[in-house]
Short mmCIF file of C-alpha atoms and ligand atoms in Angstrom, two decimals:
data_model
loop_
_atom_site.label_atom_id
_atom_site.label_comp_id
_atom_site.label_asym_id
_atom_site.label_seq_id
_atom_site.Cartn_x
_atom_site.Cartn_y
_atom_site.Cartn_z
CA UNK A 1 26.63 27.55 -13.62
CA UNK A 2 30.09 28.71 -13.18
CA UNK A 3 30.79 27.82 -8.99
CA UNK A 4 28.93 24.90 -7.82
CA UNK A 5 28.38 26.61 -4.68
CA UNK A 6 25.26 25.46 -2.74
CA UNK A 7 22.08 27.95 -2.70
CA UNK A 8 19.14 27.07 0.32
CA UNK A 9 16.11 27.21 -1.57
CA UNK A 10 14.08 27.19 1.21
CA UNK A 11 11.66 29.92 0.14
CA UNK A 12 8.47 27.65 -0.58
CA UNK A 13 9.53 24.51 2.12
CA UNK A 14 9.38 25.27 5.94
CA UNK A 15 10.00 21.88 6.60
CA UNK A 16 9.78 19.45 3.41
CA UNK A 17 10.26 16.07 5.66
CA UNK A 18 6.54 17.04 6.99
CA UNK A 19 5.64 15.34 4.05
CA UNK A 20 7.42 12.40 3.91
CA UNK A 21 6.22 8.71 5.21
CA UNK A 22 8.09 8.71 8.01
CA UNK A 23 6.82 11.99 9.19
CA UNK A 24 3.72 11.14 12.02
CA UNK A 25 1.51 14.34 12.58
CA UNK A 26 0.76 15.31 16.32
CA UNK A 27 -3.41 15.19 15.10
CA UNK A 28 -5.55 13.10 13.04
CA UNK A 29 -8.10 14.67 11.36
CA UNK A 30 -10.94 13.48 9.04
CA UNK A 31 -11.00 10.18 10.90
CA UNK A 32 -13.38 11.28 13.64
CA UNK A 33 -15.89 8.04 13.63
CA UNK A 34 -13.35 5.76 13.24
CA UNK A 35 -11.63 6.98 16.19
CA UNK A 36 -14.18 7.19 18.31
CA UNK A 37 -15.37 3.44 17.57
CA UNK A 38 -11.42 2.67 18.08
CA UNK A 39 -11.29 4.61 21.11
CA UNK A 40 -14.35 1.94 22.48
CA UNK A 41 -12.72 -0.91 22.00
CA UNK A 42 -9.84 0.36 23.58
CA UNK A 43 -11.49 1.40 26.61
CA UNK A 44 -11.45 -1.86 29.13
CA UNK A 45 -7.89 -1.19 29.63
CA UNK A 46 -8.13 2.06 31.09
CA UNK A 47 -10.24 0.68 33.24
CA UNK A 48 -7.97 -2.55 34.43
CA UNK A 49 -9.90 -4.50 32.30
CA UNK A 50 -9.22 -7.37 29.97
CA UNK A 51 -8.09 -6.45 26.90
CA UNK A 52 -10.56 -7.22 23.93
CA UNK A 53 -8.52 -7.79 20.57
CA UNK A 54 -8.99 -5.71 18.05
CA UNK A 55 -9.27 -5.91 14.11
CA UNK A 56 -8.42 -3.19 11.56
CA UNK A 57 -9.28 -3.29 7.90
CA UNK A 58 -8.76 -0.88 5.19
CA UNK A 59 -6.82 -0.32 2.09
CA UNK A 60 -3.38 1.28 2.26
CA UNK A 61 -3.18 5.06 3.07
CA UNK A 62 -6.50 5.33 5.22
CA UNK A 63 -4.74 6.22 7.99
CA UNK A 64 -4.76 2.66 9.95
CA UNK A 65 -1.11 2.91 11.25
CA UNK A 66 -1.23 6.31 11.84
CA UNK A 67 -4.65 6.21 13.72
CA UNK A 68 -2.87 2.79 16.17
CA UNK A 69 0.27 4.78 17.11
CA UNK A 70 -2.11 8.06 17.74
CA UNK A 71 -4.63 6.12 20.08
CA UNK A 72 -1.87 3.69 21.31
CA UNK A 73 0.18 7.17 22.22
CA UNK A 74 -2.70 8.93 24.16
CA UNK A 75 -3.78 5.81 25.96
CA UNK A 76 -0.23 5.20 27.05
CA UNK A 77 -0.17 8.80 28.65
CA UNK A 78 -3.72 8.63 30.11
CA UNK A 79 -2.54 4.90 31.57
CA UNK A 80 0.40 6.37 33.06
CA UNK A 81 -1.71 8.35 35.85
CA UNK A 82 -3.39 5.08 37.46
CA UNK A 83 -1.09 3.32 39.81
CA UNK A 84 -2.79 0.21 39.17
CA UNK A 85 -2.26 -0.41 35.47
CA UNK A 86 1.28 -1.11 34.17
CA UNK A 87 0.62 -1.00 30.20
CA UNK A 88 3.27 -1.73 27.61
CA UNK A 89 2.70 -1.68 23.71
CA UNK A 90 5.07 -3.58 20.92
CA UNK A 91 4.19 -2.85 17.83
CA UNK A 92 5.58 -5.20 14.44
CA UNK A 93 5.26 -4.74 11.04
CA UNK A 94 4.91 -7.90 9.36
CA UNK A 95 5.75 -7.01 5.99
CA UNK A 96 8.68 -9.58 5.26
CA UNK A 97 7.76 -11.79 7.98
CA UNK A 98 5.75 -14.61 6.42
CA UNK A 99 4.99 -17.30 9.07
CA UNK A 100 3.54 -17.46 12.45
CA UNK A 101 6.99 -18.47 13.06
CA UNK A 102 9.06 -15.50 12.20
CA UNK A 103 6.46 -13.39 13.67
CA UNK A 104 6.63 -15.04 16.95
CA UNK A 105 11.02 -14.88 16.61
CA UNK A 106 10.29 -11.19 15.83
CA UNK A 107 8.35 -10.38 19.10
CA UNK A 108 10.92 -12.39 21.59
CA UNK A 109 13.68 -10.44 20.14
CA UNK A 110 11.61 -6.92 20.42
CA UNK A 111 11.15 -8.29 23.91
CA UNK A 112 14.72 -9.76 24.66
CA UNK A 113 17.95 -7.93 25.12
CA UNK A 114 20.16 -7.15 22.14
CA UNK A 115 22.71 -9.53 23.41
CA UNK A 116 20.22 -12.51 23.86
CA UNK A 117 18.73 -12.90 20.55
CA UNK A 118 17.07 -16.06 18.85
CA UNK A 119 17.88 -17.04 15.78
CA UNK A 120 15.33 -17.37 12.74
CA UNK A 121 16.08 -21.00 12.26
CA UNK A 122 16.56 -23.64 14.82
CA UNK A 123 13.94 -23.67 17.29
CA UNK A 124 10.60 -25.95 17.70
CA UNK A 125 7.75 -24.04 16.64
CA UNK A 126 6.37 -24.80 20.49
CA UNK A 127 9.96 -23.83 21.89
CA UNK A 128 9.91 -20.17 19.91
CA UNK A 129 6.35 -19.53 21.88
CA UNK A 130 7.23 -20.68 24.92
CA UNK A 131 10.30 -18.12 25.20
CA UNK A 132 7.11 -15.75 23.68
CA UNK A 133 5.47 -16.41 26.91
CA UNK A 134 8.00 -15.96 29.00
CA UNK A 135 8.90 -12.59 27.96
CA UNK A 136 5.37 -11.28 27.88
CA UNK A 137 5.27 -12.47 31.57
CA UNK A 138 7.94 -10.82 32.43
CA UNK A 139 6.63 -8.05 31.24
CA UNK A 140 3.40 -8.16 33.27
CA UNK A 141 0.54 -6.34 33.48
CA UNK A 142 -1.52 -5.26 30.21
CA UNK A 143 0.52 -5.60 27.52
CA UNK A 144 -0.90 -4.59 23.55
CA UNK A 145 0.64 -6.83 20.84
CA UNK A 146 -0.16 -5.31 17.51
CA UNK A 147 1.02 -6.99 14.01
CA UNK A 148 0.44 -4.49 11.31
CA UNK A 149 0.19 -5.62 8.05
CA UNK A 150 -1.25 -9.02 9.74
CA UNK A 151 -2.01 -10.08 6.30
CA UNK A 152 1.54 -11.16 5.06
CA UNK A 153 1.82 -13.96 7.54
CA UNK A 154 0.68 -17.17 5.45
CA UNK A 155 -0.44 -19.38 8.66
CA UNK A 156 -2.73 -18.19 11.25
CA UNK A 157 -1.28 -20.51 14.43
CA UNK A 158 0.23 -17.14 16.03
CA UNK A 159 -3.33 -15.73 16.03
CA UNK A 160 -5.03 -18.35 17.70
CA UNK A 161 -2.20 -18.95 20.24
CA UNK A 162 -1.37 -15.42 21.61
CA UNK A 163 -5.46 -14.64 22.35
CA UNK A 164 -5.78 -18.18 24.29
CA UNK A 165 -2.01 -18.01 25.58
CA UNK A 166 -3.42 -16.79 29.13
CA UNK A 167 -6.73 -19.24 29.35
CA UNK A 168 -4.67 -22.25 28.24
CA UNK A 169 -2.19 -21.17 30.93
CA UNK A 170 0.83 -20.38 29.91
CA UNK A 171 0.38 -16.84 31.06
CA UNK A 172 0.53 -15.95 34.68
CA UNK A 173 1.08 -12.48 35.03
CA UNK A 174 0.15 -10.64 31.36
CA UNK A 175 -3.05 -9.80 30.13
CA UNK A 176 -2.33 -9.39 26.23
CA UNK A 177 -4.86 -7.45 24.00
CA UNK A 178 -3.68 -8.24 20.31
CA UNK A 179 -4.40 -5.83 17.37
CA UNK A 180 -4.76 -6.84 13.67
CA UNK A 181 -4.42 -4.71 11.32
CA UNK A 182 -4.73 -5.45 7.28
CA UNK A 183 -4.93 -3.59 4.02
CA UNK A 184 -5.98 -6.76 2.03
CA UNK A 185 -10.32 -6.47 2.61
CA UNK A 186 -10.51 -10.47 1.81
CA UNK A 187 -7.86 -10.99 4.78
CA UNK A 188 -11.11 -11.27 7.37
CA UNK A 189 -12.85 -13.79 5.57
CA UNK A 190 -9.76 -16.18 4.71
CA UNK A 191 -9.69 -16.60 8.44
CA UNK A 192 -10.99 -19.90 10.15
CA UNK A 193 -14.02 -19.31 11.90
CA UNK A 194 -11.55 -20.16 15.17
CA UNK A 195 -9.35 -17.45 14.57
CA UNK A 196 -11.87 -14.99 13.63
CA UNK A 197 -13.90 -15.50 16.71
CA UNK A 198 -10.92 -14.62 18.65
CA UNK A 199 -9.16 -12.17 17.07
CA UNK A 200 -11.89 -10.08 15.50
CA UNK A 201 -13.77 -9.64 18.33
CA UNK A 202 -14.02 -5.90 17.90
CA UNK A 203 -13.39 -4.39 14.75
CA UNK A 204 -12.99 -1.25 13.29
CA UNK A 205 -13.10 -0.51 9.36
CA UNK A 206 -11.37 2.63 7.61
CA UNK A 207 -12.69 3.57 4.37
CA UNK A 208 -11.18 5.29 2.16
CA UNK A 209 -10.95 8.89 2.21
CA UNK A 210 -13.31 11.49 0.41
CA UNK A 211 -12.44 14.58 -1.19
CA UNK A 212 -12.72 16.51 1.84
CA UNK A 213 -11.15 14.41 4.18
CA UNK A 214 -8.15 14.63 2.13
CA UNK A 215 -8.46 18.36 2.54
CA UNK A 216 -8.00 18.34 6.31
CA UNK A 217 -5.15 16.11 6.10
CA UNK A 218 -3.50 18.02 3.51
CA UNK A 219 -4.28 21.77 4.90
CA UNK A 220 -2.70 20.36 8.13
CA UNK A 221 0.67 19.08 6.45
CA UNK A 222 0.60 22.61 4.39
CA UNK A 223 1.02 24.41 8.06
CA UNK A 224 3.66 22.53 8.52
CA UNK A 225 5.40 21.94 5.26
CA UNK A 226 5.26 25.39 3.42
CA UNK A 227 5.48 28.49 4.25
CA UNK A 228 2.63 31.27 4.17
CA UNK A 229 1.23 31.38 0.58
CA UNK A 230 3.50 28.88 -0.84
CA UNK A 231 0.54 26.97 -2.17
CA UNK A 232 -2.14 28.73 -4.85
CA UNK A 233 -5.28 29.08 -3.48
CA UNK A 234 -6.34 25.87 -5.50
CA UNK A 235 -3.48 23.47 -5.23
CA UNK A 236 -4.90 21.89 -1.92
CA UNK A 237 -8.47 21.18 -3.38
CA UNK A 238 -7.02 19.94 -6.16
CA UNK A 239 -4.62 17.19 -5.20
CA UNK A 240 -7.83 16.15 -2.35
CA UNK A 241 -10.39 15.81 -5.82
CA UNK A 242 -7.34 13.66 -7.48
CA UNK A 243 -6.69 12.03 -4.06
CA UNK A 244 -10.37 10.96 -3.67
CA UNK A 245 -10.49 10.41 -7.19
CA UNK A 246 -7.95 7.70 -7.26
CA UNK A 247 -7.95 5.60 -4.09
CA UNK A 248 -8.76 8.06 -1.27
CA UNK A 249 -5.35 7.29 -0.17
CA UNK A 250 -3.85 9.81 1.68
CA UNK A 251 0.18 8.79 1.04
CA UNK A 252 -0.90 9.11 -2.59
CA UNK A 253 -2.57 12.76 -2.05
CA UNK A 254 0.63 13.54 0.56
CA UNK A 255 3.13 12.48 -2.61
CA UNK A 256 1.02 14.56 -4.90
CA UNK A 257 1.54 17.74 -3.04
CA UNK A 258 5.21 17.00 -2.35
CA UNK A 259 6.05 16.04 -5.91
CA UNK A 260 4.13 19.64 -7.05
CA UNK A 261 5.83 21.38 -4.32
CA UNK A 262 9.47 19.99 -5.79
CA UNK A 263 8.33 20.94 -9.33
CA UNK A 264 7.96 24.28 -8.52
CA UNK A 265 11.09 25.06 -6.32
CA UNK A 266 13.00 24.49 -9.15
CA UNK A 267 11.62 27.97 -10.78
CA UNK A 268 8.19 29.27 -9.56
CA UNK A 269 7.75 31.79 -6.21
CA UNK A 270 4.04 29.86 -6.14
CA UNK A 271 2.94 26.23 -6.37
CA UNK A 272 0.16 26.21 -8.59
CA UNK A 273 -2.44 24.23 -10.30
CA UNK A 274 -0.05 23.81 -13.30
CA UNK A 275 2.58 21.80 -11.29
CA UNK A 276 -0.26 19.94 -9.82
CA UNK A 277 -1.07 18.59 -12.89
CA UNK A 278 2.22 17.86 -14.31
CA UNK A 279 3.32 16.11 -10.99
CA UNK A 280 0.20 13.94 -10.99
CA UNK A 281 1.21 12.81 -15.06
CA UNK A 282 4.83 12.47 -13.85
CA UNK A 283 3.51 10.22 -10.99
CA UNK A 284 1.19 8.38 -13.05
CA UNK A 285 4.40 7.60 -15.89
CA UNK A 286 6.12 6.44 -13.10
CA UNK A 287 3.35 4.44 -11.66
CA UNK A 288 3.23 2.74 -14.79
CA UNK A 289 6.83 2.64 -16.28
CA UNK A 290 7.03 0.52 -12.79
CA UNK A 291 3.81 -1.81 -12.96
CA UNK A 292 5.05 -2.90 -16.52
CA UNK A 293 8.57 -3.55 -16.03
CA UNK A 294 7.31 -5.67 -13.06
CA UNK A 295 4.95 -7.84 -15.38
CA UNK A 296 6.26 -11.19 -16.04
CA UNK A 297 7.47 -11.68 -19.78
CA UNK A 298 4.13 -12.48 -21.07
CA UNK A 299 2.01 -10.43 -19.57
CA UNK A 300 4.25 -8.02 -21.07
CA UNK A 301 3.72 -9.69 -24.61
CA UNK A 302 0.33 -9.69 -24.60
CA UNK A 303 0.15 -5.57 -23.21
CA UNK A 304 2.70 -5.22 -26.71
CA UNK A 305 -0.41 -7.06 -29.16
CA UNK A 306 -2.45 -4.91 -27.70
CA UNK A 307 -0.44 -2.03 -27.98
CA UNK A 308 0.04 -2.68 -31.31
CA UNK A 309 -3.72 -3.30 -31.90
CA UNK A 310 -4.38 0.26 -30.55
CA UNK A 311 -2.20 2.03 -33.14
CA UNK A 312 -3.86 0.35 -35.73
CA UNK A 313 -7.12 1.58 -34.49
CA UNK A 314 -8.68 -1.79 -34.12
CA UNK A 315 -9.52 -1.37 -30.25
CA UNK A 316 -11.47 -2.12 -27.97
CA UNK A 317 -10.66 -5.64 -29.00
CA UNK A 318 -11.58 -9.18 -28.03
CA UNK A 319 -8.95 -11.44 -26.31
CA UNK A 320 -9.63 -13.60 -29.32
CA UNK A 321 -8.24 -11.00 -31.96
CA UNK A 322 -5.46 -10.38 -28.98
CA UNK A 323 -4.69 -13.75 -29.81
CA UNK A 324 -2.81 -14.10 -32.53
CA UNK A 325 -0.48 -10.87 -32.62
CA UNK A 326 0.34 -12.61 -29.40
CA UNK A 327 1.07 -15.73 -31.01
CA UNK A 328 3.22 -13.69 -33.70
CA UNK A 329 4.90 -12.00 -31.10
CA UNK A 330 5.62 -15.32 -29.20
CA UNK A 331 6.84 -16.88 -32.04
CA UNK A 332 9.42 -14.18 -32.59
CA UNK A 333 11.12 -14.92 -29.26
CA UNK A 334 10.73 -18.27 -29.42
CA UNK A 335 8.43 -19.18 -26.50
CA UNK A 336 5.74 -20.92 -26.13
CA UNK A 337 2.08 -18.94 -25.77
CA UNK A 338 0.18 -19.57 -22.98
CA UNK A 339 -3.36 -20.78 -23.07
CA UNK A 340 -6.63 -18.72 -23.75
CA UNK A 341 -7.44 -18.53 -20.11
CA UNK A 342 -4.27 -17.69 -18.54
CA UNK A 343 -3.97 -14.64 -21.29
CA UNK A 344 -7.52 -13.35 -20.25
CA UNK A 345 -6.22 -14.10 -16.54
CA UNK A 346 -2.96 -11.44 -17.66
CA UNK A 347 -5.43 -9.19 -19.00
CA UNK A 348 -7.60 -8.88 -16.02
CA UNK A 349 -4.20 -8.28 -14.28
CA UNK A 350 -3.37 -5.32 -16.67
CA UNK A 351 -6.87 -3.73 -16.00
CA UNK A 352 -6.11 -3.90 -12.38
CA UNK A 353 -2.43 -1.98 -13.04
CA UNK A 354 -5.15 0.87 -14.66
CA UNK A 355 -2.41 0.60 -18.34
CA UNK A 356 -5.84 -1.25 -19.84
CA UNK A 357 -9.29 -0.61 -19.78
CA UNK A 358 -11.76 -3.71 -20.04
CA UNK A 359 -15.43 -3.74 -20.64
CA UNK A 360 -17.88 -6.56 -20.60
CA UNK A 361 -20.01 -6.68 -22.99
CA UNK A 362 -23.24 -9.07 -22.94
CA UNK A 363 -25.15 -10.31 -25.94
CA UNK A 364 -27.35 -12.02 -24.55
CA UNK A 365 -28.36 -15.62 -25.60
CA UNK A 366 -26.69 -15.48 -29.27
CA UNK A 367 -23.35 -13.77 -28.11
CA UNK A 368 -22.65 -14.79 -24.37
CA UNK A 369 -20.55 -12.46 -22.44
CA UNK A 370 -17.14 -11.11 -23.66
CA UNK A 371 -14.58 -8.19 -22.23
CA UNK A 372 -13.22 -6.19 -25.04
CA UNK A 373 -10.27 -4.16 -24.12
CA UNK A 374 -8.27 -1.17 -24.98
CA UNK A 375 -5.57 1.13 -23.61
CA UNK A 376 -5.86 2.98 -20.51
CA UNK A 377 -2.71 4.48 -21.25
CA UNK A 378 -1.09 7.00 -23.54
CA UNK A 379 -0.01 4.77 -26.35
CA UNK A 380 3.70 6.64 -26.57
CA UNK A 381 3.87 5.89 -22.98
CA UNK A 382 3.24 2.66 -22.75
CA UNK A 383 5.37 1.88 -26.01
CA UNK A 384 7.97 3.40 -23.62
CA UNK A 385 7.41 1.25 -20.97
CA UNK A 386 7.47 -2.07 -23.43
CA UNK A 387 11.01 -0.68 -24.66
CA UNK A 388 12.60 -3.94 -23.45
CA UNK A 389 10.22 -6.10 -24.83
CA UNK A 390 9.73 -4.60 -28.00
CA UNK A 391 13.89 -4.70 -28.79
CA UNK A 392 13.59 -8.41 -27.91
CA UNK A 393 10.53 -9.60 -29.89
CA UNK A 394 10.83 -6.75 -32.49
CA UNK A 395 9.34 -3.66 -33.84
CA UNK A 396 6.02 -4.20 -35.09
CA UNK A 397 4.87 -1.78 -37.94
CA UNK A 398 2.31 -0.32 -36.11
CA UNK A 399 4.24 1.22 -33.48
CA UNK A 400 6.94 2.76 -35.59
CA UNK A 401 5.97 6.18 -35.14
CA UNK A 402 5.87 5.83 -31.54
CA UNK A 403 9.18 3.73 -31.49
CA UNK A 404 12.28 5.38 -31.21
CA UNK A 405 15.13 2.84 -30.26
CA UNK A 406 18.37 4.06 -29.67
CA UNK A 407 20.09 3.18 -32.83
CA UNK A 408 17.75 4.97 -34.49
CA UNK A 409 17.61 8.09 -32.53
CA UNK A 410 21.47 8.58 -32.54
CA UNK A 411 21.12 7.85 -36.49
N1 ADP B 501 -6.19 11.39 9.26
C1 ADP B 501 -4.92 11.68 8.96
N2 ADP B 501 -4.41 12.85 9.37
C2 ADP B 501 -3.13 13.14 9.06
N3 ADP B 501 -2.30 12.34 8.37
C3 ADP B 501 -2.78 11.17 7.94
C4 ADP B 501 -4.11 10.78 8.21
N4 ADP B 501 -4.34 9.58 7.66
C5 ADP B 501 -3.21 9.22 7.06
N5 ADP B 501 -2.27 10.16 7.22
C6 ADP B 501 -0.91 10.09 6.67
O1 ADP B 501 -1.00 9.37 5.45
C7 ADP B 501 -0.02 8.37 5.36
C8 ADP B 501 -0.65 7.00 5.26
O2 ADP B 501 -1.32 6.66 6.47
P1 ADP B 501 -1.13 5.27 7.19
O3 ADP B 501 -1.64 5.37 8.57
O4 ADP B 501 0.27 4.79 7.03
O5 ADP B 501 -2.10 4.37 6.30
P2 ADP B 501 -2.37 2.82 6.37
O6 ADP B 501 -1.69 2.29 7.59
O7 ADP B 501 -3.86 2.71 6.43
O8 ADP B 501 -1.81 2.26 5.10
C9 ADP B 501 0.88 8.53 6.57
O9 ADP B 501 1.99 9.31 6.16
C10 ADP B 501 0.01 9.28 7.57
O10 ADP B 501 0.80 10.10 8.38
MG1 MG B 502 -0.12 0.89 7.58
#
């Protein structure tokens, strides 16, 4: 390029941020039941009743967020007509917040003016929730407290307090209707049977999506996104089957498309199946270049003996005949190796990051049961993703021809 002058290429994207996170679509679709079960339990306040509080459970990407500010949206419109209800919404995310505590400092503050803010230290636990109360009074009427992402607060006091703030009178003039909402499915049951009989007294579970759910959400954003005939007939279909495939998460599906869609900018008129494909490796690489380098140190030892098992052929293998190439490979760094059960406890965590693949096997009264594992993984990629660790503990023999350090590619 001789002028770095700046070219639009706009001719596939109408509008590219239609497919980013922050992006919220003016429709759901392919969440019909779940609505309409949401839509109950919302119901009493439309008409002036209490409030019931509502739980929602589902893993990430099911549309749980997007389905609250939807319903939370239309029922604030539809509210607005009746002279008799006065209904306010806050809505927190409580990703980063991790007590009762800073949940409770997080709400005054949403509440207060920007020039009378708490601080997130200082304060009686009892003090923090009695300015609570004192805002949500002053707010009045009906007012919807929902905590997204419920399931990072370690202590459950704010969800026993804010359902029974009004009966154990510390709330005159609000009715509060609280709304849980958690990707972790074990969340529920870690609850005491106190704070599950409160806040759970409705509840609403999202699935996962199928293959043709992801469809309708994707064939909407496509309106949006790309222009007429931007996509191949196929691309759609394809990144839903993937979508489905993998978690039935539609952020994953939505970063599919995009990443397929920036692919084929770069030179193509079309986005076709091809880029579809090659995003969802490139995705994949990156999903796992990123799990590994987040692994602690021997986690990411005892991926490297098993890498190094692989290349000699001699998976699916045992932890037992992990074991020792472990050992080695401590040995070479000079740590310590952890015990037998907190190296199958790593490898159960690996299987879970999808770079191993674990099977039990069962023989029965002679054998017992064992896992035997193996690589999920292209072994060149995941000899790329132990770079690191393989410079510091050293280049086993077995993974030469998939090593290529730096020395010796510049040699
Ligand atoms: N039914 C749907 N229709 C349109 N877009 C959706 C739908 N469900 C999810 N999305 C989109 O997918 C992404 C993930 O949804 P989100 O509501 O954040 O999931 P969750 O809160 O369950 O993790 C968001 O970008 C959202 O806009
Ligand atoms: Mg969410």
């Amino acid at each position: 390029m001789s002028s770095f002058s700046f070219d639009r290429d706009n001719s596939l994207y109408k509008n590219r941020d239609a497919l980013l996170e922050e992006y919220t679509p003016n429709n759901l679709v392919g969440r019909d039941d779940e609505l309409e079960e949401y839509h109950a339990a919302l119901q009493p306040i439309i008409n002036g009743e209490a409030p019931s509080n509502i739980f929602l459970y589902g893993k990430s990407g099911v549309g749980k967020t997007a389905a609250t500010r939807f319903l939370l949206n239309r029922l604030q419109e539809d509210a607005a007509k009746y002279d008799d209800i006065s209904l306010s919404v806050i809505e927190i995310n409580c990703d980063g917040l991790n007590s009762s505590y800073q949940v409770a400092v997080r709400l005054v503050n949403t509440l207060r003016d920007p020039a009378d803010q708490i601080s997130n230290t200082g304060y009686p636990q009892a003090q923090v929730y009695s300015f609570l109360w004192d805002e949500l009074d002053k707010v009045g009427g009906t007012v919807i407290v929902v905590l997204d992402e419920v399931d990072h607060i370690n202590d459950n006091s704010i969800l026993y307090q804010i359902p029974r703030a009004r009966s154990n009178g510390y709330l005159e003039h609000a009715k509060i209707g609280l709304i849980g909402i958690s990707n972790d499915l074990s969340y529920r049951d870690s609850l005491s049977a106190k704070v599950r009989s409160s806040l759970c007294e409705k509840e609403v579970s999202f699935p996962p999506y199928d293959a043709n759910e992801l469809q309708k959400v994707l064939s909407q954003r496509e309106e949006v996104a790309f222009h007429d005939g931007a996509l191949a007939e196929d691309v759609i279909p394809l990144c839903a089957a993937y979508g489905a495939q993998d978690a039935g998460d539609a952020r994953q599906a939505l970063d599919l498309l995009l990443e397929a869609g920036d692919l084929a900018r770069k030179d193509a008129e079309q986005v076709t199946d091809e880029h579809v494909q090659e995003a969802r490796q490139k995705l994949e690489r990156d999903r796992i270049m990123e799990g590994v380098a987040d692994l602690t140190q021997h986690a990411r030892l005892i991926l490297y003996a098993l890498t190094s098992l692989e290349a000699e052929g001699a998976t699916p293998a045992r932890s037992r005949d992990i074991r020792p190439r472990y050992e080695q490979l401590c040995k070479h760094i000079g740590t310590e190796a952890l015990t037998s059960r907190r190296m199958r406890d790593h490898l159960a965590d690996l299987a879970m990051l999808g770079v191993i693949s674990s099977t039990e096997k069962n023989e029965g009264m002679s054998g017992g049961k064992y896992r035997k594992h193996s690589l999920k993984q292209d072994l060149q990629l995941v000899v790329s993703a132990l770079e690191e660790t393989i410079e510091l503990a050293g280049v086993h023999d077995s993974i030469r021809p998939y090593y290529q350090s730096d020395a010796e590619e510049s040699a």
